[in-house]
Coordinates of C-alpha atoms in Angstrom, one line a residue:
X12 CA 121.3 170.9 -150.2
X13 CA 121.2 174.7 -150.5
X14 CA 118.7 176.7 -148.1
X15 CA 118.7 180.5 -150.0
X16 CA 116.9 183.2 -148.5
X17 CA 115.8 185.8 -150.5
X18 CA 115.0 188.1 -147.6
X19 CA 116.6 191.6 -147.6
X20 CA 117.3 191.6 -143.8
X21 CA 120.5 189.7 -142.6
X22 CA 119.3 186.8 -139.9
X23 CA 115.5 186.7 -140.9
X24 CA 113.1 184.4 -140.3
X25 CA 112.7 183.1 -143.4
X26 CA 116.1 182.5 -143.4
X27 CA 116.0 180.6 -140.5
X28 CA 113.1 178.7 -141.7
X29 CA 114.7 178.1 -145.0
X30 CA 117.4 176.4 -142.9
X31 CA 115.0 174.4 -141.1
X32 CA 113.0 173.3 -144.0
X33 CA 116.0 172.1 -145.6
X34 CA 117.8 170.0 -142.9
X35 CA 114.3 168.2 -142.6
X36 CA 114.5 167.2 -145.7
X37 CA 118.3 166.5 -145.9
X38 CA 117.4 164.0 -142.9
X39 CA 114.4 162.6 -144.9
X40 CA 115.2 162.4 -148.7
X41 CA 119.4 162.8 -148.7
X42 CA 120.0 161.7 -145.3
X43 CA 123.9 162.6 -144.6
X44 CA 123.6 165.6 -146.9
X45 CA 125.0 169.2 -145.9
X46 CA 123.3 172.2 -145.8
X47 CA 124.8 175.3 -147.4
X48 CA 122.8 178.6 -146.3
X49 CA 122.8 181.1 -148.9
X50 CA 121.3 184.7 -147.3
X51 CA 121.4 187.1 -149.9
X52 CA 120.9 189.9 -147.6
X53 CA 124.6 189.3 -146.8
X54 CA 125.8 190.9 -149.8
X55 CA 123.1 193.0 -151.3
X56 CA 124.3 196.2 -152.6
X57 CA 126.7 193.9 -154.2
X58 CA 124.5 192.3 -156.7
X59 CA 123.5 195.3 -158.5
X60 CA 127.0 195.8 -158.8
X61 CA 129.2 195.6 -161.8
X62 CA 131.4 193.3 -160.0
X63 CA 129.7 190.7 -157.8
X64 CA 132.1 187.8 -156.6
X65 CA 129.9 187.0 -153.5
X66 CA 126.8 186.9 -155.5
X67 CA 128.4 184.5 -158.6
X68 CA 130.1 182.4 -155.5
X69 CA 126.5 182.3 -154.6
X70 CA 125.3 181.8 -157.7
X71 CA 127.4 178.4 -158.0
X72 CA 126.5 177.1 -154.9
X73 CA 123.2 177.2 -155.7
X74 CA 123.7 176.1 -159.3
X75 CA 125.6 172.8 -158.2
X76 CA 122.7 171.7 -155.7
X77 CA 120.6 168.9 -155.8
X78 CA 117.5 170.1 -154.1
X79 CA 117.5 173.8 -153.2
X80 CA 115.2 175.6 -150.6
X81 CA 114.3 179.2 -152.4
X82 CA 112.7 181.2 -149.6
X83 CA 111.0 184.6 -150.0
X84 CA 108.9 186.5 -148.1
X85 CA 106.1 187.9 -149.6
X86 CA 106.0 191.3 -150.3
X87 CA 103.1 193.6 -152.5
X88 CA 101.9 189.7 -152.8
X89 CA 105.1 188.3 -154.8
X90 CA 108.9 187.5 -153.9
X91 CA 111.6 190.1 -153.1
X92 CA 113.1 192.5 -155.4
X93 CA 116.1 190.8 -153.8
X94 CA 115.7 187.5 -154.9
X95 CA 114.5 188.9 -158.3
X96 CA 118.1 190.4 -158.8
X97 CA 119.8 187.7 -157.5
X98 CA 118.1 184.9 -159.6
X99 CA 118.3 187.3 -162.9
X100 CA 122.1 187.4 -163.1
X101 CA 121.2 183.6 -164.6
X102 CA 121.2 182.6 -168.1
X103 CA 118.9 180.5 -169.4
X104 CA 118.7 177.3 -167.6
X105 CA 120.7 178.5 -165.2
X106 CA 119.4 175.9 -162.4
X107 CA 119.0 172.9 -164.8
X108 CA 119.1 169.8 -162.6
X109 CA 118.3 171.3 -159.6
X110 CA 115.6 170.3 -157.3
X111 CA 114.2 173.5 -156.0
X112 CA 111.3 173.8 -153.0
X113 CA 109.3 177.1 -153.2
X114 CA 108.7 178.4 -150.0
X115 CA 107.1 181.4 -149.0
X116 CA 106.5 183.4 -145.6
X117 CA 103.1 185.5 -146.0
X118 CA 101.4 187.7 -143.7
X119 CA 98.7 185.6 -143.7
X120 CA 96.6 183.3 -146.0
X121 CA 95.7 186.0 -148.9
X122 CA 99.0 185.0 -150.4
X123 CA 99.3 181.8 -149.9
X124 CA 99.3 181.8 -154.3
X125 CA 102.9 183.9 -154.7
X126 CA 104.8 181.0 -154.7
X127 CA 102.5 178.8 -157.4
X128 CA 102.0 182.2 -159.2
X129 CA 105.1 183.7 -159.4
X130 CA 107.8 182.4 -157.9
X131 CA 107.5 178.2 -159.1
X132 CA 107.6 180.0 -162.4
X133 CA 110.5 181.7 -161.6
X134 CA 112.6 178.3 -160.8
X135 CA 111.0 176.5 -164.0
X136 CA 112.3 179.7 -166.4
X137 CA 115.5 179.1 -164.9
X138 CA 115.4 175.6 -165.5
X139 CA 114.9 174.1 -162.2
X140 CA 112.4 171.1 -161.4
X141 CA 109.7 171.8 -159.1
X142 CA 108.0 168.7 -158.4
X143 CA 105.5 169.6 -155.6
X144 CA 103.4 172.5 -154.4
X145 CA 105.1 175.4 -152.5
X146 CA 105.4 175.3 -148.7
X147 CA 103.7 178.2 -147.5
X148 CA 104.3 179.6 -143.8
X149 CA 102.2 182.3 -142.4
X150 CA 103.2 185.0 -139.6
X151 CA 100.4 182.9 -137.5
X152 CA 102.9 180.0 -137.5
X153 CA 105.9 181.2 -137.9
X154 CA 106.9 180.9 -134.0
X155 CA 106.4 176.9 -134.2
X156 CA 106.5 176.0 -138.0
X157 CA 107.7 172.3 -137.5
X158 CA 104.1 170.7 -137.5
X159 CA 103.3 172.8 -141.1
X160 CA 106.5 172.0 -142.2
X161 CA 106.1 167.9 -141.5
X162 CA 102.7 167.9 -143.2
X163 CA 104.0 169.4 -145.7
X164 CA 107.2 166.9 -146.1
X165 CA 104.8 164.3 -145.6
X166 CA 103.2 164.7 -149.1
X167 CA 106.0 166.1 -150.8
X168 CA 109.0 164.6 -149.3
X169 CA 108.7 161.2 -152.0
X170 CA 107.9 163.1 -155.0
X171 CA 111.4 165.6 -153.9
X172 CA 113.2 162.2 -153.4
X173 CA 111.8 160.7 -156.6
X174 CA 113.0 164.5 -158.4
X175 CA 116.2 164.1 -157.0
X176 CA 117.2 160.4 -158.5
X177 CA 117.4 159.2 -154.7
X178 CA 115.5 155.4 -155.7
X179 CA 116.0 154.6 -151.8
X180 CA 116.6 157.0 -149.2
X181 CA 119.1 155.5 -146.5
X182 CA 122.0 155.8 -147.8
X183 CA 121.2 158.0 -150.1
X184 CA 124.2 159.5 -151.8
X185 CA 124.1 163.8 -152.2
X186 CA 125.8 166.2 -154.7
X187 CA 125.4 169.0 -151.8

């Protein structure tokens, strides 16, 4: 279970969100699973960069997961620039096998669309399967996302399961 934050600030919200979206549902569909952070805004400058061993470290980590939380914020109503770069030093099929969840932190409902418009395409280009909707958070509930977070889970948490070949989940067995 990998929790990526494509925010360009180090410790960000999203990032923190992306963490808690994803030990949710490490405890619900791959219950004993880790969870690996990935926050690209640790090593930035780097992948624009010729050389970029952080960034293809990164780039493995998130390759060899079976579900992966992509988080973005949304800025001028789509994902970062950051994760843009990041996710484009990926050939094709790049993320083939992995489960990813689209989640996106908007200003406020007028973009509640840039993770079904552009960034689930994204994951899909790459390879990845995205089986539900993308969880959307807005600055409004940022503070205390759990309840938005477990409705969400609620609907999506057996189709993510079912996704990730976990038939019953105690005892599920994780790649990540």
């Amino acid at each position: 279970m990998v929790a990526l934050s494509g925010n360009p600030r180090p410790g960000s919200r999203t990032s923190a969100l992306a963490e808690e979206v994803a030990d949710a549902l490490a405890r619900e569909a791959l219950p004993g699973a880790a969870v690996t952070t990935v926050d690209l805004a640790e090593f930035a400058p780097e992948i624009l960069a010729p050389e970029h061993p952080a960034a293809d470290a990164a780039l493995a980590t998130l390759a060899a997961a079976r579900i992966a939380v992509v988080a973005t914020p949304v800025y001028k109503a789509s994902y970062t620039g950051l994760l843009k770069a990041f996710l484009d030093l990926y050939p094709a099929n790049g993320l083939l096998g992995v489960v990813a969840v689209p989640l996106v932190v908007s200003g406020g409902p007028a973009h509640a669309l840039a993770g079904e418009v552009h960034l689930r395409p994204l994951l899909v280009e790459l390879g990845a399967t995205v089986p539900t909707r993308s969880l959307v958070v807005t600055e409004a509930t940022l503070a205390e996302p759990a309840p938005v977070v477990a409705d969400w889970l609620a609907t999506a948490g057996p189709a993510l399961a079912r996704a990730a070949g976990v038939t019953g989940v105690a005892g599920a067995e994780a790649r990540r």
